[in-house]
Coordinates of C-alpha atoms in Angstrom, one line a residue:
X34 CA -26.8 -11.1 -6.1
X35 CA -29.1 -8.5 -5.5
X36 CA -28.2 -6.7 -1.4
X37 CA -30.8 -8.8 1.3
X38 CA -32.6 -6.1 3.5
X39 CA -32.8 -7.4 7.4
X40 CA -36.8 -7.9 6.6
X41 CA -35.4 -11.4 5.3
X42 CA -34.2 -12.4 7.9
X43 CA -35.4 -14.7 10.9
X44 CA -35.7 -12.8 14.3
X45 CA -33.8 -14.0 17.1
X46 CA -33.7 -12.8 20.6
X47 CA -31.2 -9.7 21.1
X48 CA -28.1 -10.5 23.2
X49 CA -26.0 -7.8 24.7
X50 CA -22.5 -8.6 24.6
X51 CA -20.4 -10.0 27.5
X52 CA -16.7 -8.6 26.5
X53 CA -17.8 -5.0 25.1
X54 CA -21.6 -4.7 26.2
X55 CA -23.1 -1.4 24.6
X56 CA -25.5 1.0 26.6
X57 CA -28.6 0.4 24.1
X58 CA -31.5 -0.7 25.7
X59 CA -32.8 -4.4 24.8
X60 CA -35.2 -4.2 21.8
X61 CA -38.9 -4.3 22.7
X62 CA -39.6 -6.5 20.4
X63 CA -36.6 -8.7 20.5
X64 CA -33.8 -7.9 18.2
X65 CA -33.2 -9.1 14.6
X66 CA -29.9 -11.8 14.8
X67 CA -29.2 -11.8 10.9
X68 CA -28.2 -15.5 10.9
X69 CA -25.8 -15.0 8.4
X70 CA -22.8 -17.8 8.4
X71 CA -20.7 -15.5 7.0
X72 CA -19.2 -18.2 4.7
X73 CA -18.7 -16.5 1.1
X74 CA -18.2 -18.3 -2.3
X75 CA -14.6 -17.9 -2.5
X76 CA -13.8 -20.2 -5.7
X77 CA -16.1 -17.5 -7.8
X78 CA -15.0 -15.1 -6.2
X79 CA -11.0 -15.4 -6.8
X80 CA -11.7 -16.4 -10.0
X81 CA -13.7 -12.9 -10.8
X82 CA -10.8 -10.8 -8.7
X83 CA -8.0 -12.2 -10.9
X84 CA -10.1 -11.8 -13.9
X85 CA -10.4 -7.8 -13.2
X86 CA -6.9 -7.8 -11.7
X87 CA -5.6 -9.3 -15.0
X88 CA -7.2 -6.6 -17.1
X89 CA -6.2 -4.0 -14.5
X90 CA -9.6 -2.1 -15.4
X91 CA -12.3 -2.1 -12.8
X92 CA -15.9 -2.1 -13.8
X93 CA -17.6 1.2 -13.8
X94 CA -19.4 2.2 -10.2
X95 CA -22.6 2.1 -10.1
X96 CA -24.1 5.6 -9.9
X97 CA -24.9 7.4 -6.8
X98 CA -28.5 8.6 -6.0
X99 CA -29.9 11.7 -7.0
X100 CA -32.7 12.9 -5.4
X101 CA -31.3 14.2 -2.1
X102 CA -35.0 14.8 -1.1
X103 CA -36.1 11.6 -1.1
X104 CA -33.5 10.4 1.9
X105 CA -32.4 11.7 5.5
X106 CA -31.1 9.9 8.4
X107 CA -33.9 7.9 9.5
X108 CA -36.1 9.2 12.6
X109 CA -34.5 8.1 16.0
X110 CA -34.7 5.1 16.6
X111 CA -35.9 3.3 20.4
X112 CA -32.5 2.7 22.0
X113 CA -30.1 4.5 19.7
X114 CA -27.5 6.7 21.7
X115 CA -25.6 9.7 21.3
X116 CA -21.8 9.4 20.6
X117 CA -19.7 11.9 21.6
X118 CA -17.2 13.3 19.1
X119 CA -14.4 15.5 19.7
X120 CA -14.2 17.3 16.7
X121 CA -10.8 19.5 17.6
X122 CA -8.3 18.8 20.1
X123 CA -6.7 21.6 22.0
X124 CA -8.6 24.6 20.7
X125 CA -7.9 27.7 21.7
X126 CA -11.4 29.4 20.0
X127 CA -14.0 28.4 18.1
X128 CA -16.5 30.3 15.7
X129 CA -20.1 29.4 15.5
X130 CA -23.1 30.9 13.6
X131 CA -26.6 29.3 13.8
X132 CA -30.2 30.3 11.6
X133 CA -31.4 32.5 14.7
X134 CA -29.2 31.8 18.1
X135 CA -27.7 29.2 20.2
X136 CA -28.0 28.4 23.6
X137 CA -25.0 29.1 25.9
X138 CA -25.9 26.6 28.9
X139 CA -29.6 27.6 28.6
X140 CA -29.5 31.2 27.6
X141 CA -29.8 32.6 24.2
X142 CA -26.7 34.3 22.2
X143 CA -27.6 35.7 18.6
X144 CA -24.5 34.8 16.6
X145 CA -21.7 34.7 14.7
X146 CA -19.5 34.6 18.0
X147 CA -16.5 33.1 19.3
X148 CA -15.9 31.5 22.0
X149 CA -12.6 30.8 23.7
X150 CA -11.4 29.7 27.6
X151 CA -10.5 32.4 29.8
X152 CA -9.3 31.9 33.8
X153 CA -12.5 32.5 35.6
X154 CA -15.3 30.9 32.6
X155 CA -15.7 31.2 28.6
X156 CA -15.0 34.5 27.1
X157 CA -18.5 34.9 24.4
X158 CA -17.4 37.5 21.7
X159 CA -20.1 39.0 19.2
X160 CA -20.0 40.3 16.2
X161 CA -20.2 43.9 17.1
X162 CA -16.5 42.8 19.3
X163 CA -19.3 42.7 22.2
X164 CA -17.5 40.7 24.9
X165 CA -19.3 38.4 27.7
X166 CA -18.2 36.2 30.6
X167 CA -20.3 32.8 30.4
X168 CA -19.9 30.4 33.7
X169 CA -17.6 32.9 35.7
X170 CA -16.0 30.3 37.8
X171 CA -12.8 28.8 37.5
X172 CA -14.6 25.5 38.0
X173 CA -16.9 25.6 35.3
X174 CA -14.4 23.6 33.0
X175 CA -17.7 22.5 30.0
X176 CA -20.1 24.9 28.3
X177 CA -23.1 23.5 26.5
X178 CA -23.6 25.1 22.8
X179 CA -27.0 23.6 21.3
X180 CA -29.3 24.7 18.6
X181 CA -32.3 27.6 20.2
X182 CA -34.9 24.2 19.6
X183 CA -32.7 22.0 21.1
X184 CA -31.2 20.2 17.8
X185 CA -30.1 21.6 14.5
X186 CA -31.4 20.8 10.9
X187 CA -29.9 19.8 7.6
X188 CA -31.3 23.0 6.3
X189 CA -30.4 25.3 8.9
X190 CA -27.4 23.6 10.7
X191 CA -25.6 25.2 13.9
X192 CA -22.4 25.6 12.0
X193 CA -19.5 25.3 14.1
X194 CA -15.7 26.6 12.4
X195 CA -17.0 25.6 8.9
X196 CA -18.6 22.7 10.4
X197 CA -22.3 22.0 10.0
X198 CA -23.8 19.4 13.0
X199 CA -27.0 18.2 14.1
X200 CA -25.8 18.0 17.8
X201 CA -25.5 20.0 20.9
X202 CA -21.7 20.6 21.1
X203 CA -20.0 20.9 25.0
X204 CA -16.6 22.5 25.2
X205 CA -14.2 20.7 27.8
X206 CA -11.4 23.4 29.4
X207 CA -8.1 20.9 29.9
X208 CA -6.2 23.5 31.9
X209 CA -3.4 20.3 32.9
X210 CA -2.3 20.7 29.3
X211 CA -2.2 24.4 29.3
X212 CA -4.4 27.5 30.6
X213 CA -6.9 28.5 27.7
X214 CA -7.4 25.5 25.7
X215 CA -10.0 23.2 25.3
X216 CA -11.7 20.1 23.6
X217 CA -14.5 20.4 21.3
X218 CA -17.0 17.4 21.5
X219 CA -20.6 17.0 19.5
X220 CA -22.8 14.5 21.4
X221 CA -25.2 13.6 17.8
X222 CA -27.2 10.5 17.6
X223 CA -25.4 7.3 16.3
X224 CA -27.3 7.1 12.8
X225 CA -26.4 10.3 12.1
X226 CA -22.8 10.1 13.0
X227 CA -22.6 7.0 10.8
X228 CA -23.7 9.1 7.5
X229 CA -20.6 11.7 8.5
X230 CA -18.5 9.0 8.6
X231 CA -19.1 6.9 5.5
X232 CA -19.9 9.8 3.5
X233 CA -15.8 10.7 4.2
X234 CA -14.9 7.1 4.2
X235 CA -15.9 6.1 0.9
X236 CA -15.5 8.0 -2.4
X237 CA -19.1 9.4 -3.0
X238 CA -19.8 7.8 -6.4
X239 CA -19.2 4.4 -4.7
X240 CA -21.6 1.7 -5.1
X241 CA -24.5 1.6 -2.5
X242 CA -23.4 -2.0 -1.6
X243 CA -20.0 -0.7 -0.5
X244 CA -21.7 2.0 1.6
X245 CA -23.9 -0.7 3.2
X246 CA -21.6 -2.5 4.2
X247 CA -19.0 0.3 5.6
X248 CA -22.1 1.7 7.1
X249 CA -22.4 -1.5 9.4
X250 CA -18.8 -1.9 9.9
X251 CA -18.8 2.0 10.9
X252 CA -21.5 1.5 13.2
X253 CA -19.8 -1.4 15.3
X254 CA -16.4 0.5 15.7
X255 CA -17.9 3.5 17.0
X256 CA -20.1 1.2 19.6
X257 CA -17.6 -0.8 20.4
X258 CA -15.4 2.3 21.3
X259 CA -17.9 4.0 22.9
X260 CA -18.0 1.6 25.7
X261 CA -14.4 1.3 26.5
X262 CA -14.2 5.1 26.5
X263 CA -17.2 5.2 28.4
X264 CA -15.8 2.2 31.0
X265 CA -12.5 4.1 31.4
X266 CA -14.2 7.4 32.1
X267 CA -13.0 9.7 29.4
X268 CA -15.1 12.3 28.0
X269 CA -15.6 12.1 24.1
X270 CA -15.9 8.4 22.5
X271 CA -14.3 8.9 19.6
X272 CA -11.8 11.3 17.2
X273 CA -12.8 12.6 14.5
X274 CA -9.9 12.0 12.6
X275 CA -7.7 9.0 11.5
X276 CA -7.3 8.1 14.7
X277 CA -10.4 6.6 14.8
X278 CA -13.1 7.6 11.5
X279 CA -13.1 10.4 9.7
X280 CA -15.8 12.8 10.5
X281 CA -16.7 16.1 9.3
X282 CA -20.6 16.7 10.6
X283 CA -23.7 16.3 8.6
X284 CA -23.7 14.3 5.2
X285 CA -26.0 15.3 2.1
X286 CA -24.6 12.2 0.0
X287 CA -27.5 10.5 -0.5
X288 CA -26.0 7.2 -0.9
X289 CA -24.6 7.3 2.0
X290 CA -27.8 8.7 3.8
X291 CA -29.7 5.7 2.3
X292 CA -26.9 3.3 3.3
X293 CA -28.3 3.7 6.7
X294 CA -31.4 4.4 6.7
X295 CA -31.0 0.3 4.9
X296 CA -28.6 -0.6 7.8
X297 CA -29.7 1.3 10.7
X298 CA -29.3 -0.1 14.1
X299 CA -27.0 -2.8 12.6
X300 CA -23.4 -4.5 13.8
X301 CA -21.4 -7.4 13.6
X302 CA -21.2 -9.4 16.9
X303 CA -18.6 -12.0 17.7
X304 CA -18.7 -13.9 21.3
X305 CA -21.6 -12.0 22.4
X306 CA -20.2 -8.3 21.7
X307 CA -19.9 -6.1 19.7
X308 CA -17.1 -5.9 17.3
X309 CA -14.0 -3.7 16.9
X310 CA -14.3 -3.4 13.0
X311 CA -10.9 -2.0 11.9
X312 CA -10.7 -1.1 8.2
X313 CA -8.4 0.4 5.8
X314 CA -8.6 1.9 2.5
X315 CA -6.4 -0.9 0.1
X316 CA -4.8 -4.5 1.6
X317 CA -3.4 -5.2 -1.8
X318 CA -4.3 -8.1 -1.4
X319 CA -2.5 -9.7 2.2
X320 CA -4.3 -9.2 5.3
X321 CA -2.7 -8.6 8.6
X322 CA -4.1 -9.4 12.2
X323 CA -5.1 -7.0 14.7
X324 CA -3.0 -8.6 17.2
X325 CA -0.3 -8.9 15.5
X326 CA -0.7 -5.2 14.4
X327 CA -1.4 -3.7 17.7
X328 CA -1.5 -4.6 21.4
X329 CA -3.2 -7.5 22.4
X330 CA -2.7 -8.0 26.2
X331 CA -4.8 -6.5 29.1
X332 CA -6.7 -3.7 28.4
X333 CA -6.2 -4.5 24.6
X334 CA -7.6 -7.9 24.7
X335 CA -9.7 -7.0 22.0
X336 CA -7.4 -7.2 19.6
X337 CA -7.7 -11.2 19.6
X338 CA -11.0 -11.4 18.2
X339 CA -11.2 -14.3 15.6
X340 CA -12.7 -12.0 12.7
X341 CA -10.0 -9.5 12.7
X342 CA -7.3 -12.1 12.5
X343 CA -5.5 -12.7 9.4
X344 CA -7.2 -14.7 6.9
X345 CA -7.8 -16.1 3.3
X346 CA -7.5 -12.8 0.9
X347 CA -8.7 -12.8 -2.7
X348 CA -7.4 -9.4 -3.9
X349 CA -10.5 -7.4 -4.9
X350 CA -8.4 -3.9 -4.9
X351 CA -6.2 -3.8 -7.7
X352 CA -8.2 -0.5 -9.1
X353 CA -6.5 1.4 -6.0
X354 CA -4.0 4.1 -7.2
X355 CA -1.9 2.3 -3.7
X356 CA -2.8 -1.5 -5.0
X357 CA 1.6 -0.9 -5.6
X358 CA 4.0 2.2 -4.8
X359 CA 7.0 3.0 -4.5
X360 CA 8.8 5.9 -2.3
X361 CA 12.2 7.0 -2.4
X362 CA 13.5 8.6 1.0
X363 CA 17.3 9.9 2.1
X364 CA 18.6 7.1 4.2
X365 CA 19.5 10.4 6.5
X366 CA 16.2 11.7 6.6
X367 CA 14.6 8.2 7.3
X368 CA 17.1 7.6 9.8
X369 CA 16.5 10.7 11.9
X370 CA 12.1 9.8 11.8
X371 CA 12.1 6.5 13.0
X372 CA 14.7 7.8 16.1
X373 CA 11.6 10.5 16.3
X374 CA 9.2 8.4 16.8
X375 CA 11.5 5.7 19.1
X376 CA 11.5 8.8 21.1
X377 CA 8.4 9.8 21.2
X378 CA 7.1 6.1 22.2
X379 CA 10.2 5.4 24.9
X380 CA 11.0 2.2 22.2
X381 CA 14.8 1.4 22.0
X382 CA 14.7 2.3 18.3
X383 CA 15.5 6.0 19.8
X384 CA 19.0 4.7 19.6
X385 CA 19.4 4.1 16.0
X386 CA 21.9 5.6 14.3
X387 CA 22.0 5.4 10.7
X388 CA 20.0 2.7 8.8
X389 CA 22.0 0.4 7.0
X390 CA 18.7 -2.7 6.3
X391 CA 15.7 -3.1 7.1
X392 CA 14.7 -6.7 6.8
X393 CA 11.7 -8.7 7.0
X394 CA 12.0 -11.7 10.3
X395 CA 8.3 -13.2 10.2
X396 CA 5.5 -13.1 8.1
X397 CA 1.9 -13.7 8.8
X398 CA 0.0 -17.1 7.1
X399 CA -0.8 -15.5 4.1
X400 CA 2.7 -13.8 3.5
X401 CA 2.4 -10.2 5.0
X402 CA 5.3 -9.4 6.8
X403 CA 4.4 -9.4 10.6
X404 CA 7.7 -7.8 12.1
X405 CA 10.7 -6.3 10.6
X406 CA 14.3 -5.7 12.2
X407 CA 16.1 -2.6 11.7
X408 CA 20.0 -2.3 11.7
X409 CA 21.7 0.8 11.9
X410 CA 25.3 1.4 10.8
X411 CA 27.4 0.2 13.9
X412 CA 25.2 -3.2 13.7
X413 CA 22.9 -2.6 16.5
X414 CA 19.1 -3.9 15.6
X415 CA 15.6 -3.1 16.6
X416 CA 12.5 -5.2 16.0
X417 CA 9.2 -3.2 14.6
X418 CA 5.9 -4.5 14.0
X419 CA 4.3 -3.5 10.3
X420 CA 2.1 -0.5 11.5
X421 CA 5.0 0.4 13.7
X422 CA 7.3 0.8 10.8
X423 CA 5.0 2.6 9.0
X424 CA 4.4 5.5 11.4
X425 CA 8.0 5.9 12.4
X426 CA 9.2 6.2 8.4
X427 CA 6.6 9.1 8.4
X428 CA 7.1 11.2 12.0
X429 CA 6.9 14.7 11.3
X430 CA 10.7 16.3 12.2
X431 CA 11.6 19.7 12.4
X432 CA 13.9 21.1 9.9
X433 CA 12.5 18.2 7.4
X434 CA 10.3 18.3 4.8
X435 CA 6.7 17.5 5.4
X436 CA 5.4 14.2 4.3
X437 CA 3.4 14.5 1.5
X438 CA 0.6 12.3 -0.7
X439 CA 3.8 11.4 -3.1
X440 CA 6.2 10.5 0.1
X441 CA 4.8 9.3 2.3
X442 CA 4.9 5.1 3.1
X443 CA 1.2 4.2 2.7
X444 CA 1.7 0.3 4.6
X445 CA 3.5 -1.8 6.3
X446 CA 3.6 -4.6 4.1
X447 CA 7.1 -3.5 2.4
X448 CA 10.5 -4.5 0.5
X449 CA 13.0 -2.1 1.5
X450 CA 16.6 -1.4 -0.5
X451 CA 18.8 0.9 1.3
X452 CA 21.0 2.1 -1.8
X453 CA 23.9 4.5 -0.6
X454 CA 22.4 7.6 0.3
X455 CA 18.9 6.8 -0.4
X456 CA 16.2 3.9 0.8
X457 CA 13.8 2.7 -1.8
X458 CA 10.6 1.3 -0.4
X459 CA 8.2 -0.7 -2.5
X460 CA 4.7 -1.3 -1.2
X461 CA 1.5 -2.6 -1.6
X462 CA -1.9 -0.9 -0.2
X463 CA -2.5 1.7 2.3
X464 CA -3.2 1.5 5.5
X465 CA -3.0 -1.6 8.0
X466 CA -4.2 -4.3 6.2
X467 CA -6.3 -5.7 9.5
X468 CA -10.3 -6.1 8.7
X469 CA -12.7 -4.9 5.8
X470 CA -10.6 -3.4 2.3
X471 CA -12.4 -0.7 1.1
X472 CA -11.6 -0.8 -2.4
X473 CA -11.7 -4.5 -2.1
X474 CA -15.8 -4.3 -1.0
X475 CA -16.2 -2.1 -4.0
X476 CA -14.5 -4.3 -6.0
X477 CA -16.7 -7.3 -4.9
X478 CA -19.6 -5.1 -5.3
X479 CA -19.0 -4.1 -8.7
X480 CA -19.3 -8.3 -9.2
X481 CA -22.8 -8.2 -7.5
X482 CA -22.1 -9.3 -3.9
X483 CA -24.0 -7.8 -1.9
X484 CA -23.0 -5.9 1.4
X485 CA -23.2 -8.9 4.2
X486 CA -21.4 -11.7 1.9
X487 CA -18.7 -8.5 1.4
X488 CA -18.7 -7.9 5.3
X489 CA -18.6 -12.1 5.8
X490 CA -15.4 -11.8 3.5
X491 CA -13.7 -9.7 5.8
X492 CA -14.7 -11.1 9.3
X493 CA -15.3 -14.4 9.1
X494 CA -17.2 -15.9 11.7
X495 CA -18.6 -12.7 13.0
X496 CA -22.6 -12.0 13.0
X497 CA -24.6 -9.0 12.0
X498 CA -26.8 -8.4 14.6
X499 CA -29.8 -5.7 15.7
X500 CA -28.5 -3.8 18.7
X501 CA -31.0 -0.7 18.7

């Protein structure tokens, strides 16, 4: 199937949603509801996954484009909003250089400089080892850095410590966590956020379907966390990082750069809001639940969704080099990371001695384990969810070795052996399983389906919807 572009599709009237509303304005000529069942054929498409399973070779990806002139993020769009991005956490400096200067809250600075927090304002350092007091008040705790037209270019970006943005960047002092450092946040506009993120996402000789549809998946996270943040008063709306979607400024992939101009303004909907669209990079094959993978309750309620539940999962991602692993840690070593991180999180796992088995209790409708217990050597036990599990096995520790690509335990879905003095952990997939597989959408895009029946495979019963 060839991808469907939203002129296709029949326009509804644009709804805002009730349990995560987003600050764009309503549409002024009524939204686009793609009416889009999200119901894929699932009896061709297992029997296609097992087929390219079986052979263990995937089928080659389709190229990326070429001609990097021919795309850039579209032109802002009526309603689209700025997200805020904290690109660094607790900075102690930052270096910027621009084509011609930057403005310091309104006045011009010629650069290279660097910047850092000093008791009374920002400390402005120039080249020449020049140094001047910007905001001399202990009160001023931001400072506005924008381009000297107000915006930056992809020809001529503002680049900010080897960082190239399109955004006006404001520095927050957080003097509670200790004099001198700060928080580094680009306000940019969504679209072009979106192109960052994918083009780091994804691998860049993926298929255009597959950046469709993480475009539109990417897009609905980073609205849907932009209005909690937002609601609970914090000042960036998402990390840059892991922790939310990787990030690392302006994109020249022009795959990724057409994926939204294609997409733009796009993002699943479920009960009238907009979506929480986890992801992860291979499920290998068994999805897990967001709320049986994180908090559900209160404040987390979002977690309950019905599309990023587990459900039905034809394994489309046996050409990841994590579709299987295996990891082989001292039982010592292990033993002393999980009682890191039980620390660190006030769990009673703290308490754990020396593991002796770690054993699977539940598992989720489709055979993922949901929650493990953990007994340590004088037969006391601790209960850990999957994702849980996985963090703890790899908490940094002083004195131990780093985690690295070849150590580290890339899932909670796990058989573990403990084996003397060692643990062996077997595997499959990386990351948490809940929500869209990204090897598994290039996978089903290497079949011809195109991005919304991939996205319909991986939340079910969720709508793509116009919300700018």
């Amino acid at each position: 199937m060839s991808d469907r572009t939203p002129n296709t599709v029949r326009p509804l009237p644009y709804r805002v949603g009730r349990s995560a509303a987003i600050s764009a304005r309503r549409h002024r000529a009524a939204g686009v509801l793609l009416a889009f069942a999200l119901i894929g054929g699932a009896g061709l498409l297992a029997t296609s996954c097992q087929s390219s399973r079986s052979t263990g070779t995937p089928a080659p990806s389709a190229p990326a484009l070429v001609d990097e002139s021919a795309w850039r993020v579209p032109p802002r769009l009526e309603g689209e909003p700025d997200i805020r991005v904290r690109l660094e956490r607790d900075a102690t400096s930052v270096s910027i250089t621009a084509p011609v200067a930057v403005l310091l809250d309104g006045s011009a600075y010629s650069t290279p400089l660097t910047i850092e927090r000093g008791s009374v304002g920002w400390r402005v350092r120039s080249s020449d080892g020049r140094v001047r007091l910007v905001g001399g008040d202990a009160r001023t705790r931001t400072l506005t850095i924008a381009d000297i037209d107000g915006s930056s270019s992809y020809e001529d970006p503002i680049v900010l410590d080897g960082t190239p943005l399109a955004g006006r960047v404001v520095l927050h002092a957080r003097p509670r966590v200790s004099e001198g450092v700060f928080d580094v946040v680009e306000h940019v506009p969504m679209e072009t956020y979106v192109a960052g993120v994918i083009s780091k996402e994804l691998f860049g000789g993926w298929s255009l379907t597959a950046f469709r549809a993480q475009a539109i998946a990417a897009r609905s996270y980073a609205l849907h966390e932009q209005a909690r943040r937002q609601r609970l008063g914090i000042h960036f709306d998402v990390a840059s990082t892991t922790a939310d979607q990787v990030y690392a400024g302006l994109s020249n992939n022009p795959t990724a750069l057409r994926a939204v101009h294609d997409t733009a303004g796009l993002a699943l909907t479920w009960d009238g809001g907009v979506l929480r669209t986890y992801y992860s990079s291979t499920c290998g094959g068994r999805s897990a639940s967001a709320c049986e993978t994180w908090r559900c309750d209160g404040e987390f309620a979002y977690n309950r969704a019905g599309p990023i539940q587990t459900s039905p999962r034809v394994d489309c991602c046996a050409a990841s080099p994590l579709f299987r692993w295996e990891v082989t840690r001292p039982r010592d070593a292990l033993s002393r990371r999980i009682r890191a991180w039980g620390r660190a999180r006030e769990h009673d796992v703290r308490n754990i001695k020396r593991v002796a088995s770690v054993e699977v209790i539940e598992r989720n409708a489709h055979d993922r384990p949901s929650r493990y217990r953990v007994t340590d050597d004088a037969g006391r036990s601790f209960e850990l969810s999957p994702e849980s599990l996985r963090v703890a096995c790899n908490t940094g520790v002083r004195g131990l070795k780093n985690i690295t690509r070849d150590t580290r335990v890339n899932s909670g879905d796990l058989d573990i052996e403990v084996r003397g003095r060692d643990v062996m952990l077997r595997g499959r997939g990386f990351g948490h399983g809940v929500g869209m597989c990204q090897y598994g959408a290039q996978g089903m895009s290497e079949m011809g389906i195109d991005a919304y029946d991939i996205l319909a495979h991986y939340y079910p019963g969720a709508e793509i919807e116009r919300v700018y």
